[in-house]
mmCIF file of C-alpha atoms in Angstrom:
data_model
loop_
_atom_site.group_PDB
_atom_site.id
_atom_site.type_symbol
_atom_site.label_atom_id
_atom_site.label_comp_id
_atom_site.label_asym_id
_atom_site.label_seq_id
_atom_site.Cartn_x
_atom_site.Cartn_y
_atom_site.Cartn_z
ATOM 1 C CA MET A 831 10.697 -29.713 -16.193
ATOM 2 C CA GLU A 832 11.617 -26.343 -16.527
ATOM 3 C CA ILE A 833 12.934 -23.896 -13.632
ATOM 4 C CA THR A 834 13.412 -20.588 -14.963
ATOM 5 C CA LYS A 835 14.092 -17.479 -12.751
ATOM 6 C CA SER A 836 13.933 -13.817 -13.372
ATOM 7 C CA VAL A 837 13.614 -10.148 -11.722
ATOM 8 C CA ALA A 838 10.314 -9.413 -11.188
ATOM 9 C CA GLY A 839 10.588 -5.786 -10.002
ATOM 10 C CA THR A 840 11.348 -3.938 -6.833
ATOM 11 C CA LEU A 841 8.928 -3.352 -4.035
ATOM 12 C CA ASN A 842 9.759 -1.186 -0.868
ATOM 13 C CA GLN A 843 14.384 -0.922 -2.488
ATOM 14 C CA GLN A 844 13.597 -5.631 -2.429
ATOM 15 C CA GLU A 845 14.459 -7.154 -5.698
ATOM 16 C CA VAL A 846 11.395 -9.690 -6.123
ATOM 17 C CA THR A 847 12.151 -12.851 -8.157
ATOM 18 C CA LYS A 848 9.474 -14.477 -10.119
ATOM 19 C CA TYR A 849 10.624 -18.762 -10.782
ATOM 20 C CA LEU A 850 7.815 -20.052 -13.530
ATOM 21 C CA LEU A 851 7.883 -24.536 -12.861
ATOM 22 C CA THR A 852 6.751 -26.079 -16.688
ATOM 23 C CA ASN A 853 6.050 -29.929 -16.693
ATOM 24 C CA GLN A 854 5.710 -31.210 -20.869
ATOM 25 C CA GLN A 855 2.164 -30.763 -21.005
ATOM 26 C CA GLY A 856 2.629 -26.841 -20.948
ATOM 27 C CA THR A 857 1.491 -26.297 -17.123
ATOM 28 C CA ARG A 858 3.260 -23.492 -15.350
ATOM 29 C CA VAL A 859 3.212 -22.009 -12.248
ATOM 30 C CA ALA A 860 4.688 -18.548 -11.974
ATOM 31 C CA VAL A 861 5.892 -18.094 -7.791
ATOM 32 C CA LEU A 862 7.590 -14.276 -6.847
ATOM 33 C CA THR A 863 9.345 -14.370 -3.321
ATOM 34 C CA TRP A 864 7.602 -10.921 -2.536
ATOM 35 C CA GLY A 865 4.866 -13.150 0.031
ATOM 36 C CA ALA A 866 5.271 -16.015 -1.427
ATOM 37 C CA THR A 867 3.438 -15.748 -4.146
ATOM 38 C CA LEU A 868 1.539 -18.031 -6.430
ATOM 39 C CA GLN A 869 0.811 -15.551 -9.940
ATOM 40 C CA GLU A 870 0.199 -18.609 -12.442
ATOM 41 C CA PHE A 871 -1.005 -21.338 -12.196
ATOM 42 C CA SER A 872 -1.773 -21.718 -16.232
ATOM 43 C CA VAL A 873 -2.229 -25.010 -18.312
ATOM 44 C CA VAL A 874 -2.530 -25.438 -21.910
ATOM 45 C CA GLU A 875 -5.657 -26.926 -23.802
ATOM 46 C CA ASP A 876 -5.850 -27.994 -27.317
ATOM 47 C CA GLY A 877 -3.119 -25.208 -27.975
ATOM 48 C CA GLN A 878 -4.635 -22.878 -26.407
ATOM 49 C CA THR A 879 -3.484 -21.090 -22.319
ATOM 50 C CA HIS A 880 -6.574 -21.706 -19.647
ATOM 51 C CA GLN A 881 -5.655 -19.665 -16.469
ATOM 52 C CA LEU A 882 -6.905 -21.711 -13.118
ATOM 53 C CA ILE A 883 -6.193 -18.865 -10.511
ATOM 54 C CA VAL A 884 -7.020 -14.903 -11.193
ATOM 55 C CA ASN A 885 -4.050 -13.085 -11.040
ATOM 56 C CA LEU A 886 -2.119 -9.769 -11.608
ATOM 57 C CA PRO A 887 0.915 -8.053 -15.186
ATOM 58 C CA ASP A 888 1.794 -5.558 -12.331
ATOM 59 C CA LEU A 889 3.980 -6.874 -9.741
ATOM 60 C CA LYS A 890 3.477 -3.468 -8.420
ATOM 61 C CA GLY A 891 -0.844 -4.442 -7.115
ATOM 62 C CA TYR A 892 1.063 -7.233 -5.332
ATOM 63 C CA ASP A 893 2.480 -4.580 -2.823
ATOM 64 C CA HIS A 894 -0.037 -4.023 0.383
ATOM 65 C CA ASN A 895 -2.561 -5.929 -1.929
ATOM 66 C CA PRO A 896 -6.406 -5.721 0.247
ATOM 67 C CA TYR A 897 -7.432 -8.847 -1.192
ATOM 68 C CA TYR A 898 -3.678 -10.824 -0.491
ATOM 69 C CA LEU A 899 -3.927 -11.453 -3.778
ATOM 70 C CA CYS A 900 -2.824 -15.649 -4.078
ATOM 71 C CA GLN A 901 -0.121 -15.167 -0.985
ATOM 72 C CA ALA A 902 0.601 -16.492 1.771
ATOM 73 C CA LEU A 903 -0.845 -15.899 4.862
ATOM 74 C CA GLY A 904 1.274 -16.539 8.239
ATOM 75 C CA ARG A 905 1.517 -17.304 11.190
ATOM 76 C CA VAL A 906 -1.692 -17.746 11.515
ATOM 77 C CA ALA A 907 -4.684 -17.405 8.642
ATOM 78 C CA GLY A 908 -7.807 -15.351 9.452
ATOM 79 C CA ARG A 909 -8.717 -13.690 12.285
ATOM 80 C CA ILE A 910 -8.128 -14.008 16.233
ATOM 81 C CA ALA A 911 -11.119 -12.456 17.834
ATOM 82 C CA GLY A 912 -9.440 -8.798 20.288
ATOM 83 C CA ALA A 913 -6.042 -9.532 18.925
ATOM 84 C CA GLN A 914 -5.023 -11.684 21.844
ATOM 85 C CA PHE A 915 -5.167 -15.359 23.526
ATOM 86 C CA ASP A 916 -3.736 -17.863 26.864
ATOM 87 C CA LEU A 917 -0.805 -19.708 25.722
ATOM 88 C CA ASP A 918 1.576 -21.358 28.348
ATOM 89 C CA GLY A 919 -0.049 -19.093 31.078
ATOM 90 C CA LYS A 920 -0.120 -16.204 29.646
ATOM 91 C CA THR A 921 -1.958 -13.754 28.125
ATOM 92 C CA VAL A 922 0.007 -13.005 24.345
ATOM 93 C CA HIS A 923 -1.514 -9.675 22.191
ATOM 94 C CA LEU A 924 -1.131 -9.571 18.478
ATOM 95 C CA ASP A 925 -0.754 -6.686 16.891
ATOM 96 C CA GLN A 926 -5.497 -4.955 15.833
ATOM 97 C CA ASN A 927 -4.152 -5.032 12.488
ATOM 98 C CA GLU A 928 -7.872 -5.186 12.142
ATOM 99 C CA LYS A 929 -8.897 -3.721 15.071
ATOM 100 C CA PRO A 930 -10.360 -4.995 17.690
ATOM 101 C CA ASN A 931 -8.835 -8.052 16.276
ATOM 102 C CA ALA A 932 -5.808 -9.776 14.292
ATOM 103 C CA SER A 933 -6.054 -10.636 10.510
ATOM 104 C CA HIS A 934 -3.626 -12.767 8.455
ATOM 105 C CA GLY A 935 -0.588 -12.907 10.480
ATOM 106 C CA GLY A 936 -0.780 -9.333 10.825
ATOM 107 C CA PRO A 937 0.993 -6.781 9.419
ATOM 108 C CA HIS A 938 4.395 -7.538 9.247
ATOM 109 C CA GLY A 939 3.070 -11.567 7.997
ATOM 110 C CA PHE A 940 4.060 -13.702 5.757
ATOM 111 C CA THR A 941 2.533 -11.625 3.120
ATOM 112 C CA PHE A 942 4.555 -8.870 3.547
ATOM 113 C CA ALA A 943 8.008 -10.141 3.771
ATOM 114 C CA ASN A 944 10.077 -11.441 0.833
ATOM 115 C CA TRP A 945 11.382 -15.157 0.772
ATOM 116 C CA ASP A 946 15.017 -16.612 0.483
ATOM 117 C CA ALA A 947 13.827 -18.366 -2.500
ATOM 118 C CA THR A 948 16.414 -22.305 -4.361
ATOM 119 C CA THR A 949 15.180 -24.791 -6.264
ATOM 120 C CA THR A 950 14.868 -28.414 -7.372
ATOM 121 C CA GLN A 951 13.756 -31.106 -9.350
ATOM 122 C CA THR A 952 13.503 -34.503 -10.142
ATOM 123 C CA ALA A 953 12.968 -36.482 -13.426
ATOM 124 C CA ASP A 954 8.493 -35.364 -12.484
ATOM 125 C CA THR A 955 9.346 -32.475 -10.690
ATOM 126 C CA ALA A 956 9.717 -28.982 -10.090
ATOM 127 C CA SER A 957 9.703 -27.200 -7.155
ATOM 128 C CA VAL A 958 10.807 -22.976 -5.549
ATOM 129 C CA VAL A 959 11.897 -24.120 -1.915
ATOM 130 C CA LEU A 960 10.971 -20.525 -0.065
ATOM 131 C CA THR A 961 12.001 -19.990 3.266
ATOM 132 C CA HIS A 962 11.814 -17.252 5.868
ATOM 133 C CA THR A 963 12.521 -16.280 9.454
ATOM 134 C CA SER A 964 10.115 -14.265 11.362
ATOM 135 C CA THR A 965 10.448 -12.394 15.436
ATOM 136 C CA GLU A 966 8.378 -11.731 18.155
ATOM 137 C CA ALA A 967 8.819 -7.969 17.393
ATOM 138 C CA ASP A 968 7.417 -8.238 14.064
ATOM 139 C CA ASP A 969 3.482 -9.482 14.854
ATOM 140 C CA LYS A 970 4.472 -10.137 19.150
ATOM 141 C CA TYR A 971 3.269 -13.709 18.379
ATOM 142 C CA PRO A 972 6.382 -15.862 20.794
ATOM 143 C CA GLY A 973 9.456 -17.729 19.117
ATOM 144 C CA THR A 974 11.422 -16.880 16.670
ATOM 145 C CA MET A 975 9.751 -19.312 13.525
ATOM 146 C CA ALA A 976 11.575 -20.372 10.742
ATOM 147 C CA THR A 977 9.265 -21.678 7.950
ATOM 148 C CA THR A 978 9.373 -23.541 4.601
ATOM 149 C CA ILE A 979 6.866 -22.682 1.846
ATOM 150 C CA THR A 980 7.609 -25.127 -1.187
ATOM 151 C CA TYR A 981 5.661 -25.594 -4.250
ATOM 152 C CA THR A 982 6.069 -28.439 -6.245
ATOM 153 C CA LEU A 983 4.365 -28.855 -9.496
ATOM 154 C CA THR A 984 4.208 -32.832 -11.209
ATOM 155 C CA GLU A 985 4.032 -33.763 -14.753
ATOM 156 C CA GLU A 986 -0.204 -35.311 -14.153
ATOM 157 C CA ASN A 987 -0.911 -31.446 -13.327
ATOM 158 C CA ARG A 988 0.199 -31.293 -9.140
ATOM 159 C CA LEU A 989 0.176 -28.393 -7.570
ATOM 160 C CA ASP A 990 1.918 -29.049 -3.733
ATOM 161 C CA ILE A 991 2.379 -26.691 -1.018
ATOM 162 C CA THR A 992 4.371 -26.877 2.023
ATOM 163 C CA PHE A 993 4.249 -25.461 4.973
ATOM 164 C CA ASP A 994 7.358 -26.005 7.444
ATOM 165 C CA ALA A 995 8.528 -23.939 10.452
ATOM 166 C CA LYS A 996 9.650 -24.676 14.022
ATOM 167 C CA SER A 997 9.649 -22.147 16.513
ATOM 168 C CA ASP A 998 12.555 -22.347 19.661
ATOM 169 C CA ALA A 999 9.317 -20.769 21.640
ATOM 170 C CA ALA A 1000 6.057 -22.638 21.831
ATOM 171 C CA THR A 1001 3.252 -20.108 19.163
ATOM 172 C CA LEU A 1002 0.744 -21.126 16.680
ATOM 173 C CA PHE A 1003 1.051 -21.816 13.257
ATOM 174 C CA ASN A 1004 -2.355 -22.502 10.565
ATOM 175 C CA PRO A 1005 -0.903 -20.833 7.767
ATOM 176 C CA THR A 1006 -2.405 -21.030 4.326
ATOM 177 C CA ILE A 1007 -2.912 -19.278 0.617
ATOM 178 C CA HIS A 1008 -5.546 -17.477 -0.454
ATOM 179 C CA THR A 1009 -5.616 -18.082 -3.492
ATOM 180 C CA TYR A 1010 -8.353 -16.918 -6.028
ATOM 181 C CA PHE A 1011 -9.867 -19.297 -8.425
ATOM 182 C CA ASN A 1012 -11.408 -18.754 -12.008
ATOM 183 C CA VAL A 1013 -11.364 -21.928 -14.079
ATOM 184 C CA THR A 1014 -14.045 -20.496 -16.903
ATOM 185 C CA ASP A 1015 -12.978 -19.661 -20.127
ATOM 186 C CA GLY A 1016 -12.419 -16.169 -20.301
ATOM 187 C CA GLN A 1017 -12.623 -15.804 -15.824
ATOM 188 C CA ARG A 1018 -15.356 -13.163 -16.819
ATOM 189 C CA ASP A 1019 -17.450 -14.381 -13.374
ATOM 190 C CA LEU A 1020 -18.480 -16.537 -11.339
ATOM 191 C CA ASP A 1021 -22.227 -17.653 -13.018
ATOM 192 C CA HIS A 1022 -20.311 -20.544 -14.527
ATOM 193 C CA GLN A 1023 -17.939 -21.729 -11.993
ATOM 194 C CA TRP A 1024 -19.714 -24.416 -9.857
ATOM 195 C CA LEU A 1025 -18.485 -25.306 -6.260
ATOM 196 C CA ARG A 1026 -17.816 -28.758 -3.879
ATOM 197 C CA LEU A 1027 -17.897 -29.085 -0.706
ATOM 198 C CA SER A 1028 -16.427 -32.782 1.471
ATOM 199 C CA GLY A 1029 -18.150 -31.042 4.678
ATOM 200 C CA ASP A 1030 -21.964 -30.514 5.801
ATOM 201 C CA LYS A 1031 -21.035 -27.505 8.110
ATOM 202 C CA ARG A 1032 -20.332 -23.888 7.990
ATOM 203 C CA LEU A 1033 -19.307 -21.717 11.168
ATOM 204 C CA VAL A 1034 -21.425 -18.948 12.581
ATOM 205 C CA LEU A 1035 -19.659 -16.293 12.773
ATOM 206 C CA ASN A 1036 -20.439 -13.041 14.087
ATOM 207 C CA GLY A 1037 -20.320 -9.236 12.763
ATOM 208 C CA GLU A 1038 -16.496 -8.484 12.912
ATOM 209 C CA LYS A 1039 -16.733 -12.007 10.890
ATOM 210 C CA ILE A 1040 -15.383 -13.872 14.265
ATOM 211 C CA PRO A 1041 -16.621 -17.413 14.932
ATOM 212 C CA THR A 1042 -18.921 -17.676 17.988
ATOM 213 C CA GLY A 1043 -18.242 -21.692 17.555
ATOM 214 C CA GLU A 1044 -21.611 -22.422 16.549
ATOM 215 C CA MET A 1045 -21.728 -24.974 13.739
ATOM 216 C CA ALA A 1046 -24.343 -25.027 11.336
ATOM 217 C CA LYS A 1047 -25.749 -27.852 8.932
ATOM 218 C CA THR A 1048 -25.692 -26.542 5.521
ATOM 219 C CA ALA A 1049 -28.193 -28.385 4.175
ATOM 220 C CA GLY A 1050 -31.107 -26.611 2.371
ATOM 221 C CA THR A 1051 -29.002 -23.013 2.281
ATOM 222 C CA GLY A 1052 -27.158 -21.352 0.295
ATOM 223 C CA TYR A 1053 -23.665 -22.861 1.857
ATOM 224 C CA ASP A 1054 -24.801 -26.285 0.656
ATOM 225 C CA PHE A 1055 -22.644 -26.983 -1.715
ATOM 226 C CA SER A 1056 -22.382 -30.799 -1.046
ATOM 227 C CA LYS A 1057 -23.046 -31.458 -4.614
ATOM 228 C CA PRO A 1058 -21.712 -29.340 -7.218
ATOM 229 C CA ARG A 1059 -23.578 -26.157 -7.188
ATOM 230 C CA THR A 1060 -22.953 -22.890 -9.486
ATOM 231 C CA ILE A 1061 -22.004 -19.678 -6.680
ATOM 232 C CA LYS A 1062 -24.488 -17.457 -8.797
ATOM 233 C CA ASP A 1063 -27.529 -19.890 -7.662
ATOM 234 C CA GLY A 1064 -26.048 -20.576 -3.858
ATOM 235 C CA LEU A 1065 -25.333 -16.851 -4.088
ATOM 236 C CA ASP A 1066 -28.715 -15.942 -5.260
ATOM 237 C CA GLN A 1067 -29.661 -17.794 -2.332
ATOM 238 C CA LEU A 1068 -28.289 -15.978 0.455
ATOM 239 C CA HIS A 1069 -29.252 -13.060 -1.097
ATOM 240 C CA GLN A 1070 -32.819 -13.756 -0.248
ATOM 241 C CA THR A 1071 -31.528 -13.750 3.528
ATOM 242 C CA GLY A 1072 -29.637 -10.900 3.264
ATOM 243 C CA GLN A 1073 -26.384 -12.097 2.521
ATOM 244 C CA VAL A 1074 -24.414 -9.696 0.109
ATOM 245 C CA GLU A 1075 -21.240 -11.781 -0.402
ATOM 246 C CA TYR A 1076 -19.788 -15.825 0.480
ATOM 247 C CA ASP A 1077 -17.200 -14.624 3.032
ATOM 248 C CA ASP A 1078 -17.658 -17.864 5.668
ATOM 249 C CA ALA A 1079 -15.504 -21.029 6.857
ATOM 250 C CA PHE A 1080 -16.540 -24.706 6.028
ATOM 251 C CA VAL A 1081 -15.408 -27.573 8.288
ATOM 252 C CA VAL A 1082 -14.198 -30.061 5.795
ATOM 253 C CA GLU A 1083 -12.688 -33.770 6.096
ATOM 254 C CA PRO A 1084 -8.354 -33.288 5.716
ATOM 255 C CA SER A 1085 -7.699 -35.644 2.881
ATOM 256 C CA LYS A 1086 -4.411 -36.068 0.672
ATOM 257 C CA ASP A 1087 -6.516 -37.998 -1.034
ATOM 258 C CA THR A 1088 -9.904 -37.130 -1.652
ATOM 259 C CA PRO A 1089 -10.893 -33.352 -1.719
ATOM 260 C CA ILE A 1090 -12.202 -31.174 0.494
ATOM 261 C CA ALA A 1091 -12.859 -29.673 -2.369
ATOM 262 C CA THR A 1092 -13.681 -28.498 -6.029
ATOM 263 C CA VAL A 1093 -14.123 -25.980 -8.666
ATOM 264 C CA GLY A 1094 -15.311 -26.907 -11.664
ATOM 265 C CA ASP A 1095 -16.596 -24.813 -14.811
ATOM 266 C CA GLU A 1096 -20.504 -25.074 -16.113
ATOM 267 C CA ALA A 1097 -19.418 -25.818 -19.771
ATOM 268 C CA GLY A 1098 -17.244 -29.157 -18.267
ATOM 269 C CA HIS A 1099 -14.141 -29.116 -19.611
ATOM 270 C CA ARG A 1100 -11.903 -28.323 -17.127
ATOM 271 C CA GLU A 1101 -11.540 -28.681 -12.477
ATOM 272 C CA VAL A 1102 -9.488 -28.458 -10.307
ATOM 273 C CA GLN A 1103 -9.821 -30.727 -6.791
ATOM 274 C CA VAL A 1104 -8.089 -29.154 -3.546
ATOM 275 C CA PHE A 1105 -6.240 -31.189 -0.675
ATOM 276 C CA SER A 1106 -5.391 -30.034 2.787
ATOM 277 C CA ASP A 1107 -4.385 -32.496 5.954
ATOM 278 C CA ARG A 1108 -6.421 -29.791 7.770
ATOM 279 C CA ASN A 1109 -10.544 -29.268 8.602
ATOM 280 C CA GLY A 1110 -10.943 -25.691 7.348
ATOM 281 C CA LEU A 1111 -11.999 -23.509 4.377
ATOM 282 C CA VAL A 1112 -12.827 -20.630 4.053
ATOM 283 C CA VAL A 1113 -14.923 -19.191 0.525
ATOM 284 C CA PHE A 1114 -15.008 -15.407 -0.231
ATOM 285 C CA THR A 1115 -15.665 -13.806 -3.702
ATOM 286 C CA ALA A 1116 -14.244 -11.540 -4.526
ATOM 287 C CA ASN A 1117 -13.159 -9.168 -7.546
ATOM 288 C CA PRO A 1118 -10.190 -7.807 -7.177
ATOM 289 C CA THR A 1119 -8.988 -7.089 -10.379
ATOM 290 C CA ASP A 1120 -11.826 -4.645 -10.761
ATOM 291 C CA ALA A 1121 -12.562 -1.967 -8.837
ATOM 292 C CA LYS A 1122 -16.360 -0.990 -9.588
ATOM 293 C CA ARG A 1123 -17.199 -4.697 -10.111
ATOM 294 C CA ALA A 1124 -15.652 -5.037 -6.696
ATOM 295 C CA ASP A 1125 -18.337 -1.900 -5.223
ATOM 296 C CA ALA A 1126 -21.152 -3.713 -7.337
ATOM 297 C CA ARG A 1127 -20.698 -7.125 -5.947
ATOM 298 C CA ASP A 1128 -19.838 -8.223 -9.583
ATOM 299 C CA TYR A 1129 -18.016 -10.613 -8.415
ATOM 300 C CA ASN A 1130 -14.730 -13.434 -11.085
ATOM 301 C CA ALA A 1131 -12.370 -15.028 -8.156
ATOM 302 C CA LEU A 1132 -13.477 -17.031 -5.674
ATOM 303 C CA ALA A 1133 -10.949 -17.162 -2.571
ATOM 304 C CA MET A 1134 -10.400 -21.207 -1.322
ATOM 305 C CA GLU A 1135 -8.191 -20.434 1.636
ATOM 306 C CA ALA A 1136 -7.365 -24.534 3.332
ATOM 307 C CA GLN A 1137 -6.236 -24.273 6.955
ATOM 308 C CA THR A 1138 -7.746 -25.416 10.282
ATOM 309 C CA LEU A 1139 -10.672 -23.292 11.107
ATOM 310 C CA PRO A 1140 -11.103 -19.778 11.509
ATOM 311 C CA ASP A 1141 -9.473 -18.556 15.442
ATOM 312 C CA ALA A 1142 -9.284 -22.373 16.792
ATOM 313 C CA ILE A 1143 -6.541 -21.379 19.958
ATOM 314 C CA HIS A 1144 -10.361 -19.175 21.104
ATOM 315 C CA HIS A 1145 -12.920 -22.456 20.265
ATOM 316 C CA GLU A 1146 -10.923 -26.876 21.592
ATOM 317 C CA ASP A 1147 -13.558 -28.702 18.839
ATOM 318 C CA PHE A 1148 -11.548 -26.410 16.200
ATOM 319 C CA GLY A 1149 -8.310 -27.714 16.086
ATOM 320 C CA ASP A 1150 -5.282 -27.517 17.180
ATOM 321 C CA VAL A 1151 -3.558 -24.416 15.925
ATOM 322 C CA ILE A 1152 -0.904 -24.181 18.664
ATOM 323 C CA LEU A 1153 3.665 -25.555 17.755
ATOM 324 C CA PRO A 1154 5.737 -26.265 20.805
ATOM 325 C CA ALA A 1155 8.590 -25.045 21.138
ATOM 326 C CA ASN A 1156 12.143 -26.882 19.034
ATOM 327 C CA GLN A 1157 8.878 -29.797 16.970
ATOM 328 C CA PRO A 1158 8.369 -29.172 13.603
ATOM 329 C CA VAL A 1159 5.460 -29.279 11.843
ATOM 330 C CA THR A 1160 4.102 -30.109 8.870
ATOM 331 C CA HIS A 1161 1.618 -28.418 6.473
ATOM 332 C CA PHE A 1162 0.007 -29.091 2.641
ATOM 333 C CA ILE A 1163 -2.753 -27.758 0.427
ATOM 334 C CA SER A 1164 -2.365 -29.658 -2.991
ATOM 335 C CA TYR A 1165 -3.903 -27.904 -6.038
ATOM 336 C CA GLN A 1166 -5.110 -31.753 -9.433
ATOM 337 C CA TYR A 1167 -6.185 -29.396 -12.626
ATOM 338 C CA VAL A 1168 -8.211 -32.203 -13.865
ATOM 339 C CA ARG A 1169 -9.054 -32.073 -17.668
ATOM 340 C CA LYS A 1170 -12.717 -32.661 -18.850
#
């Protein structure tokens, strides 16, 4: 295993550091301290490098990137209805960065911090350990909270991501990495990338993408990924109902051993399995690298945001995102590359 450290550049008068983890197979993981960003996850096949995620070569592109491209989201990923919630008998009012709601942690969330970082290494793992302390002044979430995000690459071509947090007051914690995948050769589009999910339900959303509380069966619909299905095939069925994209929350079965989701290329070269300890996966189609194609809804990237179901604080059956005062919590997401 090898770890290299370099200066990626400067954003907002802050020096951004890039850490590159490389295993003996040539698999590479690059992490930027800005936004705790996953900038690269690539593998070598027959002497050729294949990117598994969609990225940008220029650091400036990650500054307030509208797609949150492969960046950390927190304290809470997704939208919180009305930018408010009740906790310990009090109503908390958050910053409305997607009026009238709060989204992806707020305007001073994890994405917009330049994280401190150290590295650790064993015989068969290499890790970047990023730390950040957020206060109530940032986005109005209660408490001063210390968070650690650890990216670990193994010799088995697995990328493990852990989120550790502790707050001095009861607060909310439901972070993720807004990772965009395209595992096809050349990453041109999503026509030949397939997806399989471990669940058979999705959340019904209103016009503001806020969950209504209803869970709908996906069987027989454009949201049915119980078996491997290309994104194009799913979108073609969605188009018949007037939908133009995926920006949806799916109910999945948390597991460290069984994937909550798998993406693969139709040519059968490679796939990535996703594991998570939480019950939700937001799936979003986008084109973060070509504005004209994005306007035409010509997609080349599939975001998969593993988390507790969005807006869980307002729905008792969605999962628990409350972090009690002075109690540590850990969540994980793992990506396992498999060569076929």
